[in-house]
Short mmCIF file of C-alpha atoms and ligand atoms in Angstrom, two decimals:
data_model
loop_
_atom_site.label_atom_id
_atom_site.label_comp_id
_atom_site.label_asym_id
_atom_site.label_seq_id
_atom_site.Cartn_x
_atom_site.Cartn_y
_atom_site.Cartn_z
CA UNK A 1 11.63 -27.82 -14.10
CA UNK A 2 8.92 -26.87 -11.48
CA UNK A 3 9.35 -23.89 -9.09
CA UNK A 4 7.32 -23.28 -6.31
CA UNK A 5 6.69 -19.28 -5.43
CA UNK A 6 5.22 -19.23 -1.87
CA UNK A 7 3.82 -15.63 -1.71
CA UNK A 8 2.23 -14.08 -4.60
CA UNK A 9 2.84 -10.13 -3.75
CA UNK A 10 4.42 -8.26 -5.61
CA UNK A 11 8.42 -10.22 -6.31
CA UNK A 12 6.86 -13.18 -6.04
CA UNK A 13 4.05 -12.51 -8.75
CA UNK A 14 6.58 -10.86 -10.72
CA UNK A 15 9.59 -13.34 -10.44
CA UNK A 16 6.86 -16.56 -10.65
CA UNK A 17 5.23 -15.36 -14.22
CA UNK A 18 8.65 -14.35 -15.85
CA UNK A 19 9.96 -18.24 -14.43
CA UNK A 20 6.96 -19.57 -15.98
CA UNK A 21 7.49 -17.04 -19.43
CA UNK A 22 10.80 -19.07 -19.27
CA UNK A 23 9.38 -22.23 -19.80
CA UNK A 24 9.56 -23.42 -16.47
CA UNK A 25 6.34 -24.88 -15.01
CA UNK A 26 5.61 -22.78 -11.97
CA UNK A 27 2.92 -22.81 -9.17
CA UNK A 28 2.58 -19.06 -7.05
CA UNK A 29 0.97 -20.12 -3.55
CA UNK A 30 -0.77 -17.60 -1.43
CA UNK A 31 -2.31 -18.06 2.00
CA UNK A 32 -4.93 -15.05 0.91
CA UNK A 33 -7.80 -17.59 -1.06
CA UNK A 34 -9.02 -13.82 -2.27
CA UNK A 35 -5.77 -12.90 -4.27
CA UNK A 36 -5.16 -16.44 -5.66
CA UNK A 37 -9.07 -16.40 -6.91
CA UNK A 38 -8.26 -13.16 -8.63
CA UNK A 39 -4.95 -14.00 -10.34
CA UNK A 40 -7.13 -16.85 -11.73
CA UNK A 41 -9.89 -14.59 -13.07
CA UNK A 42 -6.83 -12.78 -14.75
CA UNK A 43 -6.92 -9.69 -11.93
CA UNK A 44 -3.86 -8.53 -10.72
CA UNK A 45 -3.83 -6.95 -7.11
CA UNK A 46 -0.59 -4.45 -7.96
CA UNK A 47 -0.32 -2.36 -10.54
CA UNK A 48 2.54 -3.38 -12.58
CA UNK A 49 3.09 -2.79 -16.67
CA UNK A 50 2.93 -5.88 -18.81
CA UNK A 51 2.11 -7.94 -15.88
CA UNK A 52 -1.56 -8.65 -15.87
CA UNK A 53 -0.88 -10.09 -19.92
CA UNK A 54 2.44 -11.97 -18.76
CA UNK A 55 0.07 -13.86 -16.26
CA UNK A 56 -2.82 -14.40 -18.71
CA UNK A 57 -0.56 -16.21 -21.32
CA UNK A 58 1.34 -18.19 -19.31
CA UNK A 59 -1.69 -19.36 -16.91
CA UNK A 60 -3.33 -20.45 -20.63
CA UNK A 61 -0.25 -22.25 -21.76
CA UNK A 62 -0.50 -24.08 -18.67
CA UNK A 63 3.02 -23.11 -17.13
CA UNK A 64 1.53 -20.72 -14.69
CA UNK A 65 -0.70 -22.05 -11.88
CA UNK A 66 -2.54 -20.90 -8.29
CA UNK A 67 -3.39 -22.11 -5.19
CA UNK A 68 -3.57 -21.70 -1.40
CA UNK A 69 -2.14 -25.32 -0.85
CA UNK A 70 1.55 -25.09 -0.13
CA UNK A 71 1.87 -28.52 0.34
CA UNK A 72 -0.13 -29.69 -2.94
CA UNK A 73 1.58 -26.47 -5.06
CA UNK A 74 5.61 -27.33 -3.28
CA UNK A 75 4.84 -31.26 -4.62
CA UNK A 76 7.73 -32.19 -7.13
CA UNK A 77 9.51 -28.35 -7.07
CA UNK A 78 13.09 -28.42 -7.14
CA UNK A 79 13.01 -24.81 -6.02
CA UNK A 80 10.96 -23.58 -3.69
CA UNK A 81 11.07 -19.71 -3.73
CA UNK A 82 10.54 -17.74 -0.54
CA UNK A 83 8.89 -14.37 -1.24
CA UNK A 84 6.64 -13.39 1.24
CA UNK A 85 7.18 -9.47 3.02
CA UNK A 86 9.45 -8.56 5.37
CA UNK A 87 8.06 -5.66 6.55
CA UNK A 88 9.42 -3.28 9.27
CA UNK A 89 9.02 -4.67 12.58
CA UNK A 90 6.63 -2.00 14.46
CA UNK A 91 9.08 -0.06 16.96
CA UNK A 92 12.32 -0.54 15.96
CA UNK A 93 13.12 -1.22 12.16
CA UNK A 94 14.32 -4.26 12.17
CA UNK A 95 12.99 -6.33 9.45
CA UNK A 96 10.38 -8.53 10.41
CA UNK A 97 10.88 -12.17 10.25
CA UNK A 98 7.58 -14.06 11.20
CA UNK A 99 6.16 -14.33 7.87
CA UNK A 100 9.56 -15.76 5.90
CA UNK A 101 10.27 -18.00 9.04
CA UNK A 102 6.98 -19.21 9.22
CA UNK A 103 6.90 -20.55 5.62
CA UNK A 104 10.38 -22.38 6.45
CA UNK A 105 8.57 -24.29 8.98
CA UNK A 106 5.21 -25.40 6.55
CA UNK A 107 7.67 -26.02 4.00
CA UNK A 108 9.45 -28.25 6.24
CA UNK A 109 6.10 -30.31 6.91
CA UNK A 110 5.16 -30.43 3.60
CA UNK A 111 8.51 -31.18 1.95
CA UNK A 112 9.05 -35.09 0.66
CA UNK A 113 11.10 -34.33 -2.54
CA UNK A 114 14.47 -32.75 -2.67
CA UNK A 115 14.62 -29.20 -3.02
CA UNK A 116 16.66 -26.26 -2.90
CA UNK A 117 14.80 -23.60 -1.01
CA UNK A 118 15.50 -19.99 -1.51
CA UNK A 119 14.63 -16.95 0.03
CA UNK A 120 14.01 -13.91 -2.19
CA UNK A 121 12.78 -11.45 0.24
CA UNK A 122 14.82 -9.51 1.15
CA UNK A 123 15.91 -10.63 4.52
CA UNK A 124 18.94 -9.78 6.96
CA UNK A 125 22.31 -11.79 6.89
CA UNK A 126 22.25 -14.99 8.79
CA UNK A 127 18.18 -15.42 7.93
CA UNK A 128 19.16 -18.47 5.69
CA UNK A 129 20.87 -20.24 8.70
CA UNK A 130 17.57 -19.83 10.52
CA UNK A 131 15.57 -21.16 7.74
CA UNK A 132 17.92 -23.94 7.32
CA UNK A 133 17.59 -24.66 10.89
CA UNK A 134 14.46 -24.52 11.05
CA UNK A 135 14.20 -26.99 7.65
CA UNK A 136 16.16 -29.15 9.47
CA UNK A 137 14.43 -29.80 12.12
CA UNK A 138 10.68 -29.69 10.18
CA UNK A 139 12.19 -32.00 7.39
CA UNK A 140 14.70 -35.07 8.95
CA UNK A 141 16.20 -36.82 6.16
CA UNK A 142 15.00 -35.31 3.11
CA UNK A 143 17.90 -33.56 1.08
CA UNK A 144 17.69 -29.96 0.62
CA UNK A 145 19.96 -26.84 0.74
CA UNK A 146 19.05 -23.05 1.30
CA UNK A 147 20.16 -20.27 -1.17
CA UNK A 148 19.70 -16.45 -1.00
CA UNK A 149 18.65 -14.84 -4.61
CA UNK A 150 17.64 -11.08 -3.78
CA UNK A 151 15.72 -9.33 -6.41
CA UNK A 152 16.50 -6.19 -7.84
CA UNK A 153 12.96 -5.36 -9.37
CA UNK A 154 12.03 -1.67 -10.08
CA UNK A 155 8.40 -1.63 -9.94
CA UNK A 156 6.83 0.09 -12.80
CA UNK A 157 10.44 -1.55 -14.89
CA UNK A 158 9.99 -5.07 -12.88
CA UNK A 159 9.39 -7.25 -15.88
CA UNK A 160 12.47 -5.72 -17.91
CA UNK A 161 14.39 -5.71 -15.12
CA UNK A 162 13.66 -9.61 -14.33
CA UNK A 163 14.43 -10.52 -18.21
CA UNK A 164 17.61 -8.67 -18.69
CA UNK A 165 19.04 -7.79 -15.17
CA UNK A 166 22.61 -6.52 -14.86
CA UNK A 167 23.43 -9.46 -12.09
CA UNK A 168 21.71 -12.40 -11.05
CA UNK A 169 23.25 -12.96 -7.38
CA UNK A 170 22.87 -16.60 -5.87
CA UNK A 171 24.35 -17.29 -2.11
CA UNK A 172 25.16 -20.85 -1.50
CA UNK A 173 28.27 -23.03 -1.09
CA UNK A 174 26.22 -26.52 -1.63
CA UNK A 175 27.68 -27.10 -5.05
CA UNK A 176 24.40 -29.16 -5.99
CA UNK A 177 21.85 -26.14 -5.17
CA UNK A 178 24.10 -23.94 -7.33
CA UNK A 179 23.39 -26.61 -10.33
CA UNK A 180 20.00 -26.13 -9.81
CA UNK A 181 20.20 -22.45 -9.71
CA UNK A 182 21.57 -22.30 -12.90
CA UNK A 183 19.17 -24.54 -14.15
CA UNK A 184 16.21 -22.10 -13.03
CA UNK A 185 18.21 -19.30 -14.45
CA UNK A 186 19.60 -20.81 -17.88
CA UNK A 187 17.62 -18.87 -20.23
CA UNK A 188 19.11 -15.81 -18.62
CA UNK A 189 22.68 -17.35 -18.11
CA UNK A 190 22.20 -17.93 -22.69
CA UNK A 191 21.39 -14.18 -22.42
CA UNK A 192 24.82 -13.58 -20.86
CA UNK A 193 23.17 -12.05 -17.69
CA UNK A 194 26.35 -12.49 -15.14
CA UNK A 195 25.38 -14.94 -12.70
CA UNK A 196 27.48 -13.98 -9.21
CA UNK A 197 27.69 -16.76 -7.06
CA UNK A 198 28.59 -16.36 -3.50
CA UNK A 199 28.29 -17.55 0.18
CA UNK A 200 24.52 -17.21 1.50
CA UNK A 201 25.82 -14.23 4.07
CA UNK A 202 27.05 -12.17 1.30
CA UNK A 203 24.24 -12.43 -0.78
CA UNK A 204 22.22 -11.61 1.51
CA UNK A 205 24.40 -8.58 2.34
CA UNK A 206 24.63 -7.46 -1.24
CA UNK A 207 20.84 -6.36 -1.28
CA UNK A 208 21.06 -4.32 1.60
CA UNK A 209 23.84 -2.92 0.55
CA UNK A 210 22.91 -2.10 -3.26
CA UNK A 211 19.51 -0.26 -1.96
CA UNK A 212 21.82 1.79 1.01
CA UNK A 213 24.63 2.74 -1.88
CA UNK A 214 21.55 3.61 -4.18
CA UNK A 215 19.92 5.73 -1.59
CA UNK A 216 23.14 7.52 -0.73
CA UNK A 217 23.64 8.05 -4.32
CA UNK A 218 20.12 10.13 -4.68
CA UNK A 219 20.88 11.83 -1.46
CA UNK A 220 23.88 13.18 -2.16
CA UNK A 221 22.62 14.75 -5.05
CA UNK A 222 20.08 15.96 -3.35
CA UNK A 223 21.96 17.95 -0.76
CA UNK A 224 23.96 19.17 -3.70
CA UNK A 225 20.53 20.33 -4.94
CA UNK A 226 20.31 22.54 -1.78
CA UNK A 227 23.87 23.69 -2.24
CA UNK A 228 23.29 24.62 -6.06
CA UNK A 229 20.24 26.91 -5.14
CA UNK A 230 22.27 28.99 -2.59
CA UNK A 231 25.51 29.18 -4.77
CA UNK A 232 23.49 29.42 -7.85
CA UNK A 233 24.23 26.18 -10.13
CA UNK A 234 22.39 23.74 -11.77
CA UNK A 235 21.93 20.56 -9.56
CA UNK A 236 21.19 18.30 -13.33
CA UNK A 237 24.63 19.70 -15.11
CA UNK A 238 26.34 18.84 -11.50
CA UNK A 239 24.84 15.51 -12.21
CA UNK A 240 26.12 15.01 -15.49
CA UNK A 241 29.21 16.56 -15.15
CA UNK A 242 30.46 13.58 -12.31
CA UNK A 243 28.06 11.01 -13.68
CA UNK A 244 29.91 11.06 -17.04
CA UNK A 245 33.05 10.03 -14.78
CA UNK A 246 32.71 6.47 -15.37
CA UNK A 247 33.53 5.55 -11.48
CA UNK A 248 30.78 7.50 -10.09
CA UNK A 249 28.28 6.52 -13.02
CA UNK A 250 24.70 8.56 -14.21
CA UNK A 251 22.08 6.35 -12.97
CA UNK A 252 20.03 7.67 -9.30
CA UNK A 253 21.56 10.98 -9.75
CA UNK A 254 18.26 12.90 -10.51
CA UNK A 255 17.48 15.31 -7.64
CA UNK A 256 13.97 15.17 -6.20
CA UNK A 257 11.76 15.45 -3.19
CA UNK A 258 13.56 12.58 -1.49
CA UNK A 259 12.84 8.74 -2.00
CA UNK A 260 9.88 6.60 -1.05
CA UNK A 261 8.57 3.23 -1.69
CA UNK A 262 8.24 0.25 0.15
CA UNK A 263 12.36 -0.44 -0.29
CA UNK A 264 15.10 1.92 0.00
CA UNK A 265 13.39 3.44 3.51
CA UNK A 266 12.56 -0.21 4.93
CA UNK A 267 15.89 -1.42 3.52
CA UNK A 268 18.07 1.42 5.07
CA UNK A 269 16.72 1.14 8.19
CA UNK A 270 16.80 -2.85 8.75
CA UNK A 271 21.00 -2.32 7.84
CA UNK A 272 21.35 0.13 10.23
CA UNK A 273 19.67 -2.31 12.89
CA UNK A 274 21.79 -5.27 11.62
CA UNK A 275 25.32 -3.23 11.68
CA UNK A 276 23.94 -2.31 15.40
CA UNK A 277 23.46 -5.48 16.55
CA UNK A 278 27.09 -6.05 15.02
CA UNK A 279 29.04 -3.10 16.63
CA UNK A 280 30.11 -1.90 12.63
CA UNK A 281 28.41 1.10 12.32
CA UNK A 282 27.13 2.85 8.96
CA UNK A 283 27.17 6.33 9.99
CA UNK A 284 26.60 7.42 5.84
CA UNK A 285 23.51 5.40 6.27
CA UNK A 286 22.57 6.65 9.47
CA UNK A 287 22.96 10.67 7.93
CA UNK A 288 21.04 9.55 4.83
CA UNK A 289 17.96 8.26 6.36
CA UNK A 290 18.11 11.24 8.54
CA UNK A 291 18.72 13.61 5.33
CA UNK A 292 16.23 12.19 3.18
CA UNK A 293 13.26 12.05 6.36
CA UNK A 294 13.37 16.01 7.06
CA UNK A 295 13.73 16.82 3.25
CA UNK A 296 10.01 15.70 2.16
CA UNK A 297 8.74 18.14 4.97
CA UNK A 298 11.01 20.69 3.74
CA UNK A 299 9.59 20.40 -0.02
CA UNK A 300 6.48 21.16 1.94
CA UNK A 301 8.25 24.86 2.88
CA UNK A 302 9.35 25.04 -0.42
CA UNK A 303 5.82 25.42 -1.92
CA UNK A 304 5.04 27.76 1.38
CA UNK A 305 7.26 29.71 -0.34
CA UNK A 306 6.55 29.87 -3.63
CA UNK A 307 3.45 31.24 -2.22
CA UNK A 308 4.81 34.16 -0.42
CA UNK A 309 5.72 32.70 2.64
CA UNK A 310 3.79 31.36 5.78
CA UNK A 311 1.18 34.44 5.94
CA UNK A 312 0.61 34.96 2.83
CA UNK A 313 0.44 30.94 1.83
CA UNK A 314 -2.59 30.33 4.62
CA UNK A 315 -5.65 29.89 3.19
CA UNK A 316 -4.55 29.55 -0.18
CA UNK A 317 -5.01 26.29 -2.72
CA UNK A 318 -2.38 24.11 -3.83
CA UNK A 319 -2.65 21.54 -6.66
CA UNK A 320 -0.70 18.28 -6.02
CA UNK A 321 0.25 16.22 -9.14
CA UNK A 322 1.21 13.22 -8.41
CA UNK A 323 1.07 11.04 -5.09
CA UNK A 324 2.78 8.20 -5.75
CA UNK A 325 6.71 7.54 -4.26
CA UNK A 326 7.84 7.01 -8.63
CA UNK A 327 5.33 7.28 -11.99
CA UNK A 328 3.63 3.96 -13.09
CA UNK A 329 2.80 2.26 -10.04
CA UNK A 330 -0.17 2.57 -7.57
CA UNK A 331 2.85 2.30 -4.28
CA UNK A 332 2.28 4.45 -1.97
CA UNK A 333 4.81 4.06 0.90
CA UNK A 334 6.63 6.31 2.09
CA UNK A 335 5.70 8.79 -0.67
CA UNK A 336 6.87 11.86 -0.15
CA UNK A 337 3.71 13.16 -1.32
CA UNK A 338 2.64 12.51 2.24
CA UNK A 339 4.73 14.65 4.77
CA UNK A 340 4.32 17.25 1.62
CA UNK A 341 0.10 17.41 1.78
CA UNK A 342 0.71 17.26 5.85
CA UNK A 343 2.75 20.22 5.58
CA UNK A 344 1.32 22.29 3.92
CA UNK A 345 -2.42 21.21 5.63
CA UNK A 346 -0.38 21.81 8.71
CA UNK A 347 0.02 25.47 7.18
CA UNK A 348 -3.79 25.92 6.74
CA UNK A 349 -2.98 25.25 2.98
CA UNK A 350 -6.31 23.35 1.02
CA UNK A 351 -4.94 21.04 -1.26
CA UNK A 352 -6.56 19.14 -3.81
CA UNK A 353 -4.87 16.26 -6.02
CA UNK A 354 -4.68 13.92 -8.88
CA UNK A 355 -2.77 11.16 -9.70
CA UNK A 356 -3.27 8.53 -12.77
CA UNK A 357 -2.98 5.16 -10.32
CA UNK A 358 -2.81 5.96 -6.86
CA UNK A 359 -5.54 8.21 -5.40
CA UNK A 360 -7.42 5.07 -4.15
CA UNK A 361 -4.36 4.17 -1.97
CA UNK A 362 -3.49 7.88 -1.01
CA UNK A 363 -6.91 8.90 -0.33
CA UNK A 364 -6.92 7.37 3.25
CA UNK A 365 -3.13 8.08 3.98
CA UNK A 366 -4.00 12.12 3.42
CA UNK A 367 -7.79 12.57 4.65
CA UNK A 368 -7.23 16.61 4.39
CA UNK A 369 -6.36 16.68 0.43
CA UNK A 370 -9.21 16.73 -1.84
CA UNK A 371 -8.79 13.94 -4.82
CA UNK A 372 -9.65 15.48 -7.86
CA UNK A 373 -10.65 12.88 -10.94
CA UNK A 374 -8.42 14.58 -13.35
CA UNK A 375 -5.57 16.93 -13.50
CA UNK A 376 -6.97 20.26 -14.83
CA UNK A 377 -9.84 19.40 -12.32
CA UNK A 378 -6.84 19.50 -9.65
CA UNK A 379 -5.28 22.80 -10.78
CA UNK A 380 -8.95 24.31 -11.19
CA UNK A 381 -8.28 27.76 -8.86
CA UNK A 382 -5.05 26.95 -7.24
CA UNK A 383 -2.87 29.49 -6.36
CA UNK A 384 0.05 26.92 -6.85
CA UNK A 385 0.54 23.48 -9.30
CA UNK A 386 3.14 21.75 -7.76
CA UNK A 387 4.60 18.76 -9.48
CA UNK A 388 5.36 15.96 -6.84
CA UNK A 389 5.49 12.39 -9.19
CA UNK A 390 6.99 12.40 -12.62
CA UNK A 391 4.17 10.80 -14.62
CA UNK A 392 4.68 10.92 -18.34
CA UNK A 393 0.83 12.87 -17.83
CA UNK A 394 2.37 15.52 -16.56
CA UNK A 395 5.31 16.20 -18.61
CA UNK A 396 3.34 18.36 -21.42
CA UNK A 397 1.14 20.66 -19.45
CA UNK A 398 -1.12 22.79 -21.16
CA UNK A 399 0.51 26.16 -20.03
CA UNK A 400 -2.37 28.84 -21.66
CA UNK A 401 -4.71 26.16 -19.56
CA UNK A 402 -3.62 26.49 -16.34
CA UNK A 403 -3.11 30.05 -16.76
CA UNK A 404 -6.97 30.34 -17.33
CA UNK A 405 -8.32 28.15 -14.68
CA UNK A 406 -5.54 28.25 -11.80
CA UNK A 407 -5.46 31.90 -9.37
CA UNK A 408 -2.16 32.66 -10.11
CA UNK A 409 0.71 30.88 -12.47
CA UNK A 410 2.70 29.22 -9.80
CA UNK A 411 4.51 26.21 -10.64
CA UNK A 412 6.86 24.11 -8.06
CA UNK A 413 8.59 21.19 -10.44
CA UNK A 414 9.98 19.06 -7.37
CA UNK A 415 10.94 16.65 -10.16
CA UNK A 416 12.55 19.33 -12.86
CA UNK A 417 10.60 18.13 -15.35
CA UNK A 418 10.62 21.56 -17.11
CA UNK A 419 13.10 23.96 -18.54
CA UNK A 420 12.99 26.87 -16.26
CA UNK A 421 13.60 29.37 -18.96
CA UNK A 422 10.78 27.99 -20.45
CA UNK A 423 8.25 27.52 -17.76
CA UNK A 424 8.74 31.04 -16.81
CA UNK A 425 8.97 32.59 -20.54
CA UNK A 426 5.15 31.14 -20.47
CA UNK A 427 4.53 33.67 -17.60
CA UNK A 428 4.76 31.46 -14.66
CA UNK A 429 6.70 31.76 -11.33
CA UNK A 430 8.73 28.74 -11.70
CA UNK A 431 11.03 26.78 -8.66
CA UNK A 432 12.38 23.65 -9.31
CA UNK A 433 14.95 21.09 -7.60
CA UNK A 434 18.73 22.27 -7.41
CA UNK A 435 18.33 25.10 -10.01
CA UNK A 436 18.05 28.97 -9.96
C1 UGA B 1 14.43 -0.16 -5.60
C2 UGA B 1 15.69 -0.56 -6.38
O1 UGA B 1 15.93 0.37 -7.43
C3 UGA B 1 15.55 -1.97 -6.95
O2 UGA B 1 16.78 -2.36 -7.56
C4 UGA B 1 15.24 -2.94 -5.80
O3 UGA B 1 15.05 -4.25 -6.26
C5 UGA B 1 13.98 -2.49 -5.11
O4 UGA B 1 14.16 -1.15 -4.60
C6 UGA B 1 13.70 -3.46 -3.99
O5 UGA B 1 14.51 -3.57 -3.06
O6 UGA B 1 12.73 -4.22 -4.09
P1 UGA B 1 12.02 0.81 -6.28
O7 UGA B 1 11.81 1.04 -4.82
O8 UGA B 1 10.94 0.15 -7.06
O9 UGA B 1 13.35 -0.08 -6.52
O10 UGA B 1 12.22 2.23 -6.95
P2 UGA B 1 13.42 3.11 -7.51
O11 UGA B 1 13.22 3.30 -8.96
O12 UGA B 1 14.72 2.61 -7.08
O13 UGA B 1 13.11 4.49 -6.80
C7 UGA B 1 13.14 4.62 -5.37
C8 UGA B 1 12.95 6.05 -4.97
O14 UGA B 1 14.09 6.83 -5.28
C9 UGA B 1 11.77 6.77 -5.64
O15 UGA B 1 11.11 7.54 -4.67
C10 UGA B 1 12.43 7.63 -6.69
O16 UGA B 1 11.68 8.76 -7.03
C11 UGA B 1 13.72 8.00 -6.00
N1 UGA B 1 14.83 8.35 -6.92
C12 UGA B 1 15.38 7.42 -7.72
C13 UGA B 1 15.30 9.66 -6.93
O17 UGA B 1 14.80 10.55 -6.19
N2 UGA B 1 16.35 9.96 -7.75
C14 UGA B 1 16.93 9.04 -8.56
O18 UGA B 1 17.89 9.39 -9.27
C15 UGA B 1 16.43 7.74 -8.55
#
């Protein structure tokens, strides 16, 4: 079967060279002639694990093509995959539109074949009526039907997730695009993946709401961090002892400095706008994206006071390890990592950092924080090491190390990578998440 991919970020990349691993014959289409040239040199422009040898070996088998074209690379698909951004509009967080809508309408003039066309970004409910319209008016009299398929990708897991996901969710009631659906998906449907078909609404509604029940999952924990440090528990054994329940479940339970990344914030805050404009209000939504906003400035006080407090904590040096929102991936939206170094700037704090992918991308998001090229380098006279990302790098510190090279042994674990009874058995000041 041939699939067309129109946009070749990061889904689309993703979702196109797993189709193609599949044995589907697959064309990703770009409008950026740059990217496309790369991804045929064999250069990926994310970072994502196992994906720059996924491309390679399906572009040599032939299944896995590029071009700029949309009208030679949609020629012959029977699906036609919409994944282009849908960033937040500037202003007032609704998701913005203009790039999936104006696909629809190219597609439209370049569509002579039938096709089922289906949007993978993730877009608002009733965005598949518009494209539809919009088909139908670009496209008179060829057959074609528009299904929703959101993604539920993890970068830095996106590959696994793709091969073995725990639902494959298709919205459509045209009984012929859900044949072809199936078709795209059969090797996962032998698998036993559970395909979940629904109405195009619905599906489009389950993504927002999976990412908003996600993100209130890791923010209630996090406020029962808070609560655990002033009652004195432990925020992880709080976690285990209701994740074990099998109705609440273990999974986005860790406590941390908040979440990032370019989906739960964006995602949150285009379903608050859409229950708005429907007069059904999310008020948990509303309270987590105003919860998890003022906590990655308050991790920022947190390491003010591990250092003493704000007199004591001016002038002083802070190491930051890690930048990016999660470990292996270069993302850095919404990283908490960001309000953090502006906090503590904003307290006449120096800070330097390192992280293993995403200094390039952080470097002009935090101008103040020096970017140090390794992460002893980083911690090289700081009167604090605070951990920020949970990169495997920095899960086996050299203790004696840092002792040597760092001002004092200060360690902030917003991640609680570390036992505290042994951090601080080493000789270190030790704070962590949710634990005393
Ligand atoms: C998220 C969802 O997990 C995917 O299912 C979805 O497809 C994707 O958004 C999307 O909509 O495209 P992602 O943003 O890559 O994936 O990252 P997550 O692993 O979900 O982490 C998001 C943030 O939550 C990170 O900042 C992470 O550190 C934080 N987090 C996660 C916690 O603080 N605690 C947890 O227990 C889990």
């Amino acid at each position: 079967m041939k699939i067309a991919m129109v946009g070749s970020g990061y889904v689309g990349l993703v979702s196109g060279a797993c189709f193609a691993d599949f044995g589907h014959d697959v064309v990703c289409i770009d409008k950026d002639p740059a990217k496309i040239d790369s991804l045929k040199a064999g250069i990926m422009p994310i970072f994502e694990p196992g994906l720059a040898e996924l491309v390679t070996s399906n572009a040599k088998s032939g299944r896995l093509s590029f071009t700029t074209d949309l009208t030679e690379g949609i020629a012959g698909a029977a699906a036609i995959f919409i994944a282009v951004g849908t960033p937040s509009r500037r202003g007032d967080g609704h998701a913005d539109l203009s790039y999936v809508y104006a696909v629809a309408e190219e597609v439209g003039q370049a569509l002579n074949n039938d096709a089922v066309v289906v949007t993978k970004s993730t877009v608002p409910v009733g965005t598949g009526d518009e494209v539809e319209r919009i088909l139908t008016e670009a496209a008179p009299g060829v057959k074609f039907a528009v299904a929703s398929n959101p993604e539920f990708l993890r970068e830095g897991a996106a590959i696994a997730d793709f091969k073995h996901p725990d639902r494959i969710v298709i919205g459509t009631e045209d009984e012929w695009a859900r044949g072809v659906m199936r078709e795209v998906y059969r090797p996962l449907f032998l698998n036993k993946s559970p395909i979940l078909f629904t109405s195009r609404r619905t599906s489009e509604l389950i993504k927002y709401a999976a990412n908003a029940f996600l993100a209130v999952k890791i923010t209630f924990i996090n406020e029962m961090a808070d609560l655990c440090e002033k009652v004195g528990a432990d925020v992880q054994d709080v976690s285990r002892g209701i994740g074990m329940d099998g109705r609440i479940g273990s999974k986005f339970l860790h406590a941390g400095p908040g979440y990032g990344g370019s989906c739960f914030p964006k995602d949150t805050l285009a379903l608050l706008k859409t229950a708005e404009d429907y007069e059904a209000p999310t008020r948990i939504v509303e309270a987590v994206v105003a919860v998890n906003d003022s906590r990655k400035r308050a991790m920022g006080r947190k390491v003010i006071e591990a250092l003493g407090g704000t007199d004591a904590a001016r002038g002083k040096k802070v190491a930051m390890l890690g930048l990016t929102f999660k470990p292996n991936t270069d993302d850095m939206r919404d990283s908490p990592s960001i309000a953090i170094a502006l906090a503590l700037a904003d307290a006449g704090i120096s800070v330097s950092a390192y992280d293993p992918e995403g200094m390039e991308l952080a470097a002009p998001l935090m101008p103040e924080v020096k970017m140090a090229a390794n992460t002893y380098a980083a911690i090289d006279g700081a009167d604090a090491v605070v951990i920020v990302t949970e990169w495997d790098a920095f899960r086996a510190l050299d203790f004696d190390r840092i002792k040597r090279i760092a001002k004092a042994p200060v360690l902030v674990d917003l991640r609680n990578v570390y036992d505290p009874a042994e951090v601080r058995a080493k000789g270190f000041a030790y704070s962590s998440v949710g634990r005393v």
